Coordinates of C-alpha atoms in Angstrom, one line a residue:
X1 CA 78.5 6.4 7.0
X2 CA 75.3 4.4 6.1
X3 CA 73.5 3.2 9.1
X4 CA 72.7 -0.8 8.3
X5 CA 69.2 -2.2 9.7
X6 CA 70.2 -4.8 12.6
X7 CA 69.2 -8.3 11.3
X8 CA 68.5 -9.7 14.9
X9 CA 66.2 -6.4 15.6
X10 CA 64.1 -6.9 12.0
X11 CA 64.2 -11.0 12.7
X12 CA 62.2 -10.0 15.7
X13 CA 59.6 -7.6 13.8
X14 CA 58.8 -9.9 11.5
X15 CA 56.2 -12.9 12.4
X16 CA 55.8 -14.9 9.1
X17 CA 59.0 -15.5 7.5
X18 CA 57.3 -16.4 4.1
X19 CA 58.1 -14.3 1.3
X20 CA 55.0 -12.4 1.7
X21 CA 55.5 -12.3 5.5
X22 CA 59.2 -11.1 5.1
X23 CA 57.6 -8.1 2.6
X24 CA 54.4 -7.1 4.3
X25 CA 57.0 -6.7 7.5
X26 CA 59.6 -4.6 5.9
X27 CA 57.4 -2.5 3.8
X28 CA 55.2 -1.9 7.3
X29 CA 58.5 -0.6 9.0
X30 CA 59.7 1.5 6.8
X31 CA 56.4 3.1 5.6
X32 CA 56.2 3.8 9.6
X33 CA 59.5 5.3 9.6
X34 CA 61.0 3.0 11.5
X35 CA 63.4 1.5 8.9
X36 CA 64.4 5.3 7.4
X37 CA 65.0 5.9 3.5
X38 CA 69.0 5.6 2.4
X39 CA 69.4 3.1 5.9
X40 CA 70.8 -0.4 4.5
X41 CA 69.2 -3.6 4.8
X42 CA 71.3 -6.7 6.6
X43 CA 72.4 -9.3 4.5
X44 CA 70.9 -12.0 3.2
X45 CA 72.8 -14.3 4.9
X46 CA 72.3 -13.0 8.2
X47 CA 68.8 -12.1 8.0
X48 CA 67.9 -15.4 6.8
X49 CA 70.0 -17.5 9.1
X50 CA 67.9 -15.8 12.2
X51 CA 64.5 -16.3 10.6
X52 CA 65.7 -19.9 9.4
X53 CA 64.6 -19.6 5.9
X54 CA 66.9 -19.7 2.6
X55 CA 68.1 -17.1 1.5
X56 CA 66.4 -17.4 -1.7
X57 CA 63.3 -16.2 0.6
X58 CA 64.4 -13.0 1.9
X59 CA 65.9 -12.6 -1.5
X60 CA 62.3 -13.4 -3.5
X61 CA 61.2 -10.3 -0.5
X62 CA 63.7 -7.8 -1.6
X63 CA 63.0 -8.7 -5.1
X64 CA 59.6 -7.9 -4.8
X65 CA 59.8 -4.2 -3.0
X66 CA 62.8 -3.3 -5.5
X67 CA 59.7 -4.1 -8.5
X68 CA 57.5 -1.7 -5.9
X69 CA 60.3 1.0 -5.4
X70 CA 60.9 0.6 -2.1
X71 CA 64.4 -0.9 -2.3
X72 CA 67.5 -0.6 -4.9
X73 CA 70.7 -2.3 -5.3
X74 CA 72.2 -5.8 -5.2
X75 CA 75.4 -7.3 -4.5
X76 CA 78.4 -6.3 -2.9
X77 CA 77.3 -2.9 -2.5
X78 CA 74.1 -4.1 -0.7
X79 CA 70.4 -3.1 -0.7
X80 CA 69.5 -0.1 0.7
X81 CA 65.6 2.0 1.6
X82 CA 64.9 4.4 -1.9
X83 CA 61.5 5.1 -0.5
X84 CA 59.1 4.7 1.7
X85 CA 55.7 5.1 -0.5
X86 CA 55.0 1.0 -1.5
X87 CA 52.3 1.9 -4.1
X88 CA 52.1 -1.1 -6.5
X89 CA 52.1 0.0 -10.3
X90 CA 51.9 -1.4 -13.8
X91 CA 55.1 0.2 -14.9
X92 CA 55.7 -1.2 -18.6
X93 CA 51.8 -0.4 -19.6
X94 CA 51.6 2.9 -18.1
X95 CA 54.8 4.1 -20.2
X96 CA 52.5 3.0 -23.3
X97 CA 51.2 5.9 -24.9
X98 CA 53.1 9.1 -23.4
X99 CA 54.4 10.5 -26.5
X100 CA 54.3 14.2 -25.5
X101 CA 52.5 16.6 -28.4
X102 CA 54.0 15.7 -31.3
X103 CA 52.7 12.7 -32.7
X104 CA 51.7 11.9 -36.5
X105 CA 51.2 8.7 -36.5
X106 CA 50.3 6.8 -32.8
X107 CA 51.0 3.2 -33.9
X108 CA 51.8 2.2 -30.0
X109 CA 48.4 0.6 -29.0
X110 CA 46.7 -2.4 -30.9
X111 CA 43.4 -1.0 -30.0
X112 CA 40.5 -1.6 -32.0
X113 CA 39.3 1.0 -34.7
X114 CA 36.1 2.6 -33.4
X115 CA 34.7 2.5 -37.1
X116 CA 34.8 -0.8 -37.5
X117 CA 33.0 -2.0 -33.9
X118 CA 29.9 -3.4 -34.2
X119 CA 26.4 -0.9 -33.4
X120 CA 26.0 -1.4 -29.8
X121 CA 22.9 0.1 -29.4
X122 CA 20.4 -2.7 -30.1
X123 CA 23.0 -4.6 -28.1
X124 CA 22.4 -3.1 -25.4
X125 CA 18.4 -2.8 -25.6
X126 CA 18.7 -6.3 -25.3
X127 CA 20.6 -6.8 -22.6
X128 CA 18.4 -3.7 -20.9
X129 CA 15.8 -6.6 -20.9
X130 CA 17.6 -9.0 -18.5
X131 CA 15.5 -11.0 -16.7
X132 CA 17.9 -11.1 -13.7
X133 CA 18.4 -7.2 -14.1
X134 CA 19.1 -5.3 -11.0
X135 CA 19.2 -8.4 -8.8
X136 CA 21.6 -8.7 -5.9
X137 CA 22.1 -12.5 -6.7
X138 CA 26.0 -12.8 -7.5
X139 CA 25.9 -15.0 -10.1
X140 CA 29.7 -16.0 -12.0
X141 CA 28.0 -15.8 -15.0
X142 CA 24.2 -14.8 -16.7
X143 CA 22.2 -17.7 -17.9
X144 CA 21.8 -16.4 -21.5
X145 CA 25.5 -15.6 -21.6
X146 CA 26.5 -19.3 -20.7
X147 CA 23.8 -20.7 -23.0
X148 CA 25.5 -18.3 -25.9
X149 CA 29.1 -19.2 -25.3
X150 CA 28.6 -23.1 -24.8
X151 CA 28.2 -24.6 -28.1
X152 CA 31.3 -22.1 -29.6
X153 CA 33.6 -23.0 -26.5
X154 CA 36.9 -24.7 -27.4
X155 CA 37.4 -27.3 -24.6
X156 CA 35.2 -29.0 -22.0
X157 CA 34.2 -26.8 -19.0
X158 CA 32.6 -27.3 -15.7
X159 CA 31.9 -23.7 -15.1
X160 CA 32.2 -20.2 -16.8
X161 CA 32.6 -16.1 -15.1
X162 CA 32.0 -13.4 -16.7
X163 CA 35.1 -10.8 -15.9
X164 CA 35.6 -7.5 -17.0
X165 CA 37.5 -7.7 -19.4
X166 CA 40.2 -10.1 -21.1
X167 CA 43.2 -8.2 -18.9
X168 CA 41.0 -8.4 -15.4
X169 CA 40.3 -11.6 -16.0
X170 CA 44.2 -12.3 -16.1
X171 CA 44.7 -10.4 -12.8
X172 CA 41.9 -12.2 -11.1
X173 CA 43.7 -16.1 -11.8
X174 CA 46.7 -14.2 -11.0
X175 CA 46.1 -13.0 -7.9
X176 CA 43.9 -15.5 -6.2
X177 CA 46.2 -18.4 -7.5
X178 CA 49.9 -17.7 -7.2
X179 CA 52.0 -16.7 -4.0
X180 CA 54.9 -14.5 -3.9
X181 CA 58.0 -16.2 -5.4
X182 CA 56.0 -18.9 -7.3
X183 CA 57.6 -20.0 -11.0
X184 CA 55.2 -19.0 -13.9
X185 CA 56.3 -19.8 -17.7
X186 CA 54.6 -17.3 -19.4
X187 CA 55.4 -16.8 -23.7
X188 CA 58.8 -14.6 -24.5
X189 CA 57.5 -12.0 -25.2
X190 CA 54.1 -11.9 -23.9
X191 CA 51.5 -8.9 -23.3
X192 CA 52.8 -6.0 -21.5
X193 CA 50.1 -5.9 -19.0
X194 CA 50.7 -10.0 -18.1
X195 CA 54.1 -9.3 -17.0
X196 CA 52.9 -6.2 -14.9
X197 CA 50.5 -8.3 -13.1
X198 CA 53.8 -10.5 -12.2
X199 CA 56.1 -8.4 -11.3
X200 CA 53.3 -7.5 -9.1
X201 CA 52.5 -10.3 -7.4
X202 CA 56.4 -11.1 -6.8
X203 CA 56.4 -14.2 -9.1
X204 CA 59.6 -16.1 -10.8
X205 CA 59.3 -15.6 -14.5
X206 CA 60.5 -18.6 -16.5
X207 CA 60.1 -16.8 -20.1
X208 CA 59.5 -19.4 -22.8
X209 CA 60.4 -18.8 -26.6
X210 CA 58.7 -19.7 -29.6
X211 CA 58.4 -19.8 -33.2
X212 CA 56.0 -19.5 -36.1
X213 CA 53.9 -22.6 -35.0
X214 CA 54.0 -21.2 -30.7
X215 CA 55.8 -22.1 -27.4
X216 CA 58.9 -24.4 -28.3
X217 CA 58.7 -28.0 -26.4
X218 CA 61.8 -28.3 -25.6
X219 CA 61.9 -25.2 -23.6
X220 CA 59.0 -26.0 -21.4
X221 CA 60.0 -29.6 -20.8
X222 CA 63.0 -27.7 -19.1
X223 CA 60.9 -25.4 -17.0
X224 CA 58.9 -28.0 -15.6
X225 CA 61.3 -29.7 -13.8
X226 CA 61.2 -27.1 -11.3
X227 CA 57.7 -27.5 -11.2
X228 CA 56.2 -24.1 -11.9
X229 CA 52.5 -23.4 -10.6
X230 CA 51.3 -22.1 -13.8
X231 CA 52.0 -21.7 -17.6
X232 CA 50.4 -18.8 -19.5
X233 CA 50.5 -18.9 -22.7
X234 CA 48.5 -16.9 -25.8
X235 CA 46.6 -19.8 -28.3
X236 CA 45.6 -17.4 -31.2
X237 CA 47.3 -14.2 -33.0
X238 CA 49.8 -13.7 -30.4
X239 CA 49.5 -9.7 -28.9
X240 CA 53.2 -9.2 -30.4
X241 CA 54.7 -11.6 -32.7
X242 CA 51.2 -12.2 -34.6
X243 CA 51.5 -16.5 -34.4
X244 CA 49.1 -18.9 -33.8
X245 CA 49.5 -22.3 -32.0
X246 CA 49.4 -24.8 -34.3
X247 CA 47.6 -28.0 -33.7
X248 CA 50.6 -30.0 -34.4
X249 CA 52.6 -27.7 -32.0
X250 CA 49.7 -28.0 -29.4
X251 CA 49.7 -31.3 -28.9
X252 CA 53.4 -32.0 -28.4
X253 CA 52.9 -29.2 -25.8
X254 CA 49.9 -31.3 -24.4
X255 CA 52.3 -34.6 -24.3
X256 CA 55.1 -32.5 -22.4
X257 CA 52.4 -31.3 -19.7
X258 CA 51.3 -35.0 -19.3
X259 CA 53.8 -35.3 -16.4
X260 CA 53.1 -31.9 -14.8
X261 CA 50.7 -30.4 -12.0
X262 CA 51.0 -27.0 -13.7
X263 CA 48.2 -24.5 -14.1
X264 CA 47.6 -23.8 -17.8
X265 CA 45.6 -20.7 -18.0
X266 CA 44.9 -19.8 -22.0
X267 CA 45.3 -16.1 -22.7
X268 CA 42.6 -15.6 -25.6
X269 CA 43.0 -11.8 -25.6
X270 CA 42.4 -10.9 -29.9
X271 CA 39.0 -13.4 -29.7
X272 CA 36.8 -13.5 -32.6
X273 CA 39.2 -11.3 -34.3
X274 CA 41.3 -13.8 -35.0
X275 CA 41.6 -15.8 -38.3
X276 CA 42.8 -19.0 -36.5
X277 CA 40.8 -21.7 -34.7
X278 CA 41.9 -22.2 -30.7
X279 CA 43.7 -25.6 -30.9
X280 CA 43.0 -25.3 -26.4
X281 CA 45.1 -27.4 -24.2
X282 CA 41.9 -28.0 -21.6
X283 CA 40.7 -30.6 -24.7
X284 CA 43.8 -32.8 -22.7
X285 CA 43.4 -31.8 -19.4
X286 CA 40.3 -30.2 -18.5
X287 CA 40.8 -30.4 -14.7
X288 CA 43.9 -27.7 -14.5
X289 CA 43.2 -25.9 -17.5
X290 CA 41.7 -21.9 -17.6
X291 CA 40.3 -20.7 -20.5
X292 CA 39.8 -16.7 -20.8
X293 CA 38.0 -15.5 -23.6
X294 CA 37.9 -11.7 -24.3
X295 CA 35.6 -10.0 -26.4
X296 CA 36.5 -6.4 -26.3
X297 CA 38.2 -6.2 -29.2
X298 CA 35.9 -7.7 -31.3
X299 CA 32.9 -6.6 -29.9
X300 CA 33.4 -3.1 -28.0
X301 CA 36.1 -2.0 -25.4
X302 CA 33.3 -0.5 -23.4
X303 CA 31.4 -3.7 -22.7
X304 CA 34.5 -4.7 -20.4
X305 CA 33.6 -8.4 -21.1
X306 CA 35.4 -11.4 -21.1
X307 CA 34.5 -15.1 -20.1
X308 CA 37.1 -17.4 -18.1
X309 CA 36.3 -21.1 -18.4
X310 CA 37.4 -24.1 -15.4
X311 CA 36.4 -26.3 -12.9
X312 CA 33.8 -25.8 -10.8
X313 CA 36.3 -25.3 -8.2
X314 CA 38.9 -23.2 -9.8
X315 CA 35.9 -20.9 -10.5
X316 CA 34.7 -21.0 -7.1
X317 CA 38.0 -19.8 -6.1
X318 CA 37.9 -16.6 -8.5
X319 CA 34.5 -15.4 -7.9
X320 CA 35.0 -15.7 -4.1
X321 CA 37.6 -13.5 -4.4
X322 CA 35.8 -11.6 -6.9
X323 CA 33.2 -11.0 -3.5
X324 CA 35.7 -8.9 -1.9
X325 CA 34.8 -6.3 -4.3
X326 CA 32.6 -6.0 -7.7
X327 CA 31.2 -9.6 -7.2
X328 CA 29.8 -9.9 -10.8
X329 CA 29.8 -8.4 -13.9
X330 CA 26.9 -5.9 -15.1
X331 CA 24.0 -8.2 -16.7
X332 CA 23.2 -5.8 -19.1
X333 CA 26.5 -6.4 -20.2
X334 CA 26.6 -9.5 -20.3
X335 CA 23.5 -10.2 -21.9
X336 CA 24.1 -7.3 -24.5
X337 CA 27.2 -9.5 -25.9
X338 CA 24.9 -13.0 -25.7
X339 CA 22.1 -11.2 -28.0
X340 CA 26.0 -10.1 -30.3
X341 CA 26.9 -13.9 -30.6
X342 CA 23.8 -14.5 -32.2
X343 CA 22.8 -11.5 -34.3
X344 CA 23.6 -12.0 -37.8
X345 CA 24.5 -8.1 -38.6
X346 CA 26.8 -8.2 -35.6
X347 CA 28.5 -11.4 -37.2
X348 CA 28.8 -10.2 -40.5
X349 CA 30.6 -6.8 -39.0
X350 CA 33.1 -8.5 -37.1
X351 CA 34.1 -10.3 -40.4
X352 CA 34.5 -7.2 -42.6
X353 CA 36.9 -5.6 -39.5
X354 CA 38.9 -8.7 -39.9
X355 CA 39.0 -8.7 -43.6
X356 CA 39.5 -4.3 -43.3
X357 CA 42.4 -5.7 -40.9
X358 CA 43.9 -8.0 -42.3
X359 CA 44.1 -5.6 -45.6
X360 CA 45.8 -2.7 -43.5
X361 CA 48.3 -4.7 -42.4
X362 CA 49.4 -6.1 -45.9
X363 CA 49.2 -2.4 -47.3
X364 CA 52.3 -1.5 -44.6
X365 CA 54.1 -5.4 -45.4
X366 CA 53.7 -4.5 -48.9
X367 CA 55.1 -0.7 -48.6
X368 CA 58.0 -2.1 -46.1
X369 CA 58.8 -4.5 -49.0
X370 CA 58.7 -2.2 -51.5
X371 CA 61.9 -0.6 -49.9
X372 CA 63.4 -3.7 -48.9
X373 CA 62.4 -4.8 -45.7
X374 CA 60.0 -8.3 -46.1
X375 CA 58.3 -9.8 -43.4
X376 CA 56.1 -12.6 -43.4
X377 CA 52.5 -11.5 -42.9
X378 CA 50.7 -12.9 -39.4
X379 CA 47.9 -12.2 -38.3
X380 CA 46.3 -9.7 -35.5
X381 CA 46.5 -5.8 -35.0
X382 CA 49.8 -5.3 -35.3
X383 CA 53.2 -6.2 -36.9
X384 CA 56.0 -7.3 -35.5
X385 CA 59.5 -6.0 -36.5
X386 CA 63.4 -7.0 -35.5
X387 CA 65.6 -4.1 -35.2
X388 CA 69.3 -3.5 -34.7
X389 CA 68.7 -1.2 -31.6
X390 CA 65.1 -0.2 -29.9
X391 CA 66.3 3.2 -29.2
X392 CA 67.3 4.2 -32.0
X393 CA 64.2 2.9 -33.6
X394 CA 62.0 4.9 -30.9
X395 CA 64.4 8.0 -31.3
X396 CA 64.4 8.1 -35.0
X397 CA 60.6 7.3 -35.0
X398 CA 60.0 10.1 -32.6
X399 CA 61.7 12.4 -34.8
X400 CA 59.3 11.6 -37.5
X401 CA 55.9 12.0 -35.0
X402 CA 55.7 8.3 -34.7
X403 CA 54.7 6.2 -32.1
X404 CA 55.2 2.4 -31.8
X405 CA 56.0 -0.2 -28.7
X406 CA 59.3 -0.7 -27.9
X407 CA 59.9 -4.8 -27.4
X408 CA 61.8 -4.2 -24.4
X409 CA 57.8 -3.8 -22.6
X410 CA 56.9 -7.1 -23.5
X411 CA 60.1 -8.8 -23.6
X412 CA 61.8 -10.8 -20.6
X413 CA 65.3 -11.2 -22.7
X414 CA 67.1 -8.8 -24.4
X415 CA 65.8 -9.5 -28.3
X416 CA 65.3 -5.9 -30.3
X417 CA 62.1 -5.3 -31.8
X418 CA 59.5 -3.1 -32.3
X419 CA 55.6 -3.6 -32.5
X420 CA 53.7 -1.2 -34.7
X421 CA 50.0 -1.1 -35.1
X422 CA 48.2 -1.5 -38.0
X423 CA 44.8 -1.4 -36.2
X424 CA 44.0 2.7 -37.2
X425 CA 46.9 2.5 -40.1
X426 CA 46.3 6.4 -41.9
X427 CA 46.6 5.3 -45.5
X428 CA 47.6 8.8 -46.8
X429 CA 50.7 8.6 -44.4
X430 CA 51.7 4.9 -45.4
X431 CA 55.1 5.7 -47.6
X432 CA 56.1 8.1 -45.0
X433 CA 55.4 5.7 -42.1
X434 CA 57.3 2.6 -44.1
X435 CA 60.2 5.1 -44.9
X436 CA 60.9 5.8 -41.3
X437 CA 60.3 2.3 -40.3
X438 CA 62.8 1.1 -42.8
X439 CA 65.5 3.7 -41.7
X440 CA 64.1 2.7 -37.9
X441 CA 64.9 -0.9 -38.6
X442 CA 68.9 0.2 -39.3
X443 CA 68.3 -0.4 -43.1
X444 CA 69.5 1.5 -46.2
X445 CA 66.0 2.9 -47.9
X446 CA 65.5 1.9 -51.3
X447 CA 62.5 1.6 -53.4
X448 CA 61.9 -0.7 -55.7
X449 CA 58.9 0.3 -58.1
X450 CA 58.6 -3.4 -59.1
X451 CA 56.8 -4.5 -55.8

């Protein structure tokens, strides 16, 4: 018979009945050994009753050490210890990309192509000459950085800091301004990596749908009133469906927000890759508005850059918790993409990638309709498709050595689709590729020669 965890006995071991409280307590005790793996947990009811909190607390705990793989189960048939190693993990990005041996095609990641980066080596001679180079001053931000960003910056900002990169810069604001069991809207579906950083810090997901023109009003007028702490949303060549916020649609988004406290932190993660101007919401409300900028994909993945925008205090906030560890991004880094933003060579690069982009991806639109299969062409490194069933697109895409993202990793709801990259697109495998993403897409393959 299962042994069940006394509810007075754990009331009594636990000394901040917050959610965190409630999960830093549990996870302690049966990391120690003291709560043993397969033992079951009391009930909601009862626990919460004796540490006079909802239930909804203790519930928003369990929640979060079931996401670390510490608990399992739920209802009736209770929640019981499945192990005693809490070792938070980003489970939906680190499935990307493990394909075994087999693979003709790898269409998973919209990653940059390496041929069309810009030459970082006079780059980075420039930023070698930093005049603040090798100083232990922890500055958010290098002067000639700031003085390169300002005039190109979308919205009005107190302050700027440098990150490193778009993605850490997402898991800073994260985890310096939400608190297990907090409500974030956040874009359905969103980046992979976005929802990782949720699940990790234990917050409420409200997933917002959208169309061609971004996030639908309507939807986050109904979020709001239960007054979530932030709203994350992508302004520019959305990392999976390709859109762009409209102006239009960004300012009825600014008019529903009038009546809110939320956070609005700007996802920018495609940058000057993008063919699409950023219509940002911090224009209307500068004081609760973060801006994050990356410019890895345009620039280099190895200069781990990316610039978050805000108040003087909301930055303040970040880079002191930023001092806990790195402290400040690498100068020569920094000042290696200031000298990019102004070099005309650099420029011009970046606009032959998007053209070279933007051509790859209507080759595969083009093929696709050739047999059948028309979708509307976006924008960004990758293409979005609907399909009957995700696994049997991944199955019968596996089959064929191909490798593409399954929506279910950046999906909160249940909607079937796949995202394929068009990023490294191998043009002598193109009618291959479109055949097997025709027949992945549950459609009958035939080609038309008139397209």
């Amino acid at each position: 018979m299962t042994q069940i965890v006394d509810a007075e006995w754990l009331s009594q071991q636990i000394n901040d009945a917050s959610v965190k409280g409630i999960t830093l307590a549990a996870s302690t005790l049966i990391r120690d050994g003291q709560i043993a793996v397969g033992m079951q947990m009391p009930a909601v009811r009862d626990l919460a009753e004796r540490l006079g909190v909802s239930p909804a607390t203790v519930s928003a705990a369990w929640a979060q050490l079931k996401k670390q793989k510490v608990l399992a189960g739920k209802g009736r048939s209770g929640v019981w210890v499945c192990g005693n190693s809490v070792m938070p993990r980003p489970v939906r990005f680190e499935k990307i990309g493990n394909y075994g041996e087999n693979v003709k095609a790898a269409l998973a990641m919209a990653a940059p192509d390496p041929a069309l980066l810009p030459d970082l080596r006079p780059a980075m001679l420039a930023g070698l000459a930093s005049p603040q180079l090798n100083s232990y001053q922890r500055e958010a931000i290098s002067p000639q950085l700031q003085a390169a960003i300002a005039p190109r910056w979308p919205c009005p900002a107190e302050a700027w800091l440098a990150t490193d990169g778009g993605f850490d810069a997402m898991n800073l604001i994260v985890q310096t301004l939400l608190s297990p069991g907090d409500r974030v809207v956040i874009e359905d579906p969103t980046a992979t990596r976005l929802l990782d950083m949720l699940d990790n810090i234990g917050a409420e997901i409200l997933p917002l749908p959208g169309d061609e023109q971004g996030p639908l009003p309507e939807v986050l007028a109904t979020h709001l009133q239960k007054a979530p702490a932030m709203f994350i949303y992508q302004p520019r060549t959305h990392s999976a469906t390709g859109y762009s916020v409209s102006q239009q649609r960004s300012e009825a988004l600014a008019q529903v927000l009038a009546q809110s406290a939320t956070l609005i932190v700007e996802d920018d993660g495609i940058g000057d890759l993008s063919r699409w101007p950023v219509w940002s919401l911090g224009r209307h409300y500068p004081q609760r508005t973060l801006h994050v900028h990356s410019f890895s994909k345009a620039y280099g993945p190895d200069l781990r850059l990316a610039v978050v925008s805000g108040t003087a205090e909301l930055v303040k906030r970040l880079q002191s918790w930023r001092n806990f560890g790195v402290s400040w991004t690498s100068r020569i880094l920094q000042d290696a993409v200031a000298w990019m933003l102004s070099d005309a060579p650099t420029q011009q690069r970046i606009q032959q990638a998007k053209a070279t982009y933007a051509a790859r991806r209507q080759q595969l639109l083009a093929a696709l309709a050739r047999r059948g299969l028309v979708q509307e062409d976006r924008d960004g490194l990758s293409v979005m498709l609907p399909v009957a069933s995700e696994q049997y697109a991944m199955i019968t895409l596996a089959a064929r050595g191909i490798t593409v993202l399954p929506g279910e990793r950046c999906s909160i709801n249940s909607g079937q689709f796949i995202r394929v990259s068009i990023a490294r697109l191998p043009a002598d495998q193109l009618d291959s590729i479109a055949d097997a993403l025709v027949i992945a897409c549950g459609r009958e393959l035939n080609i038309s020669p008139d397209l």
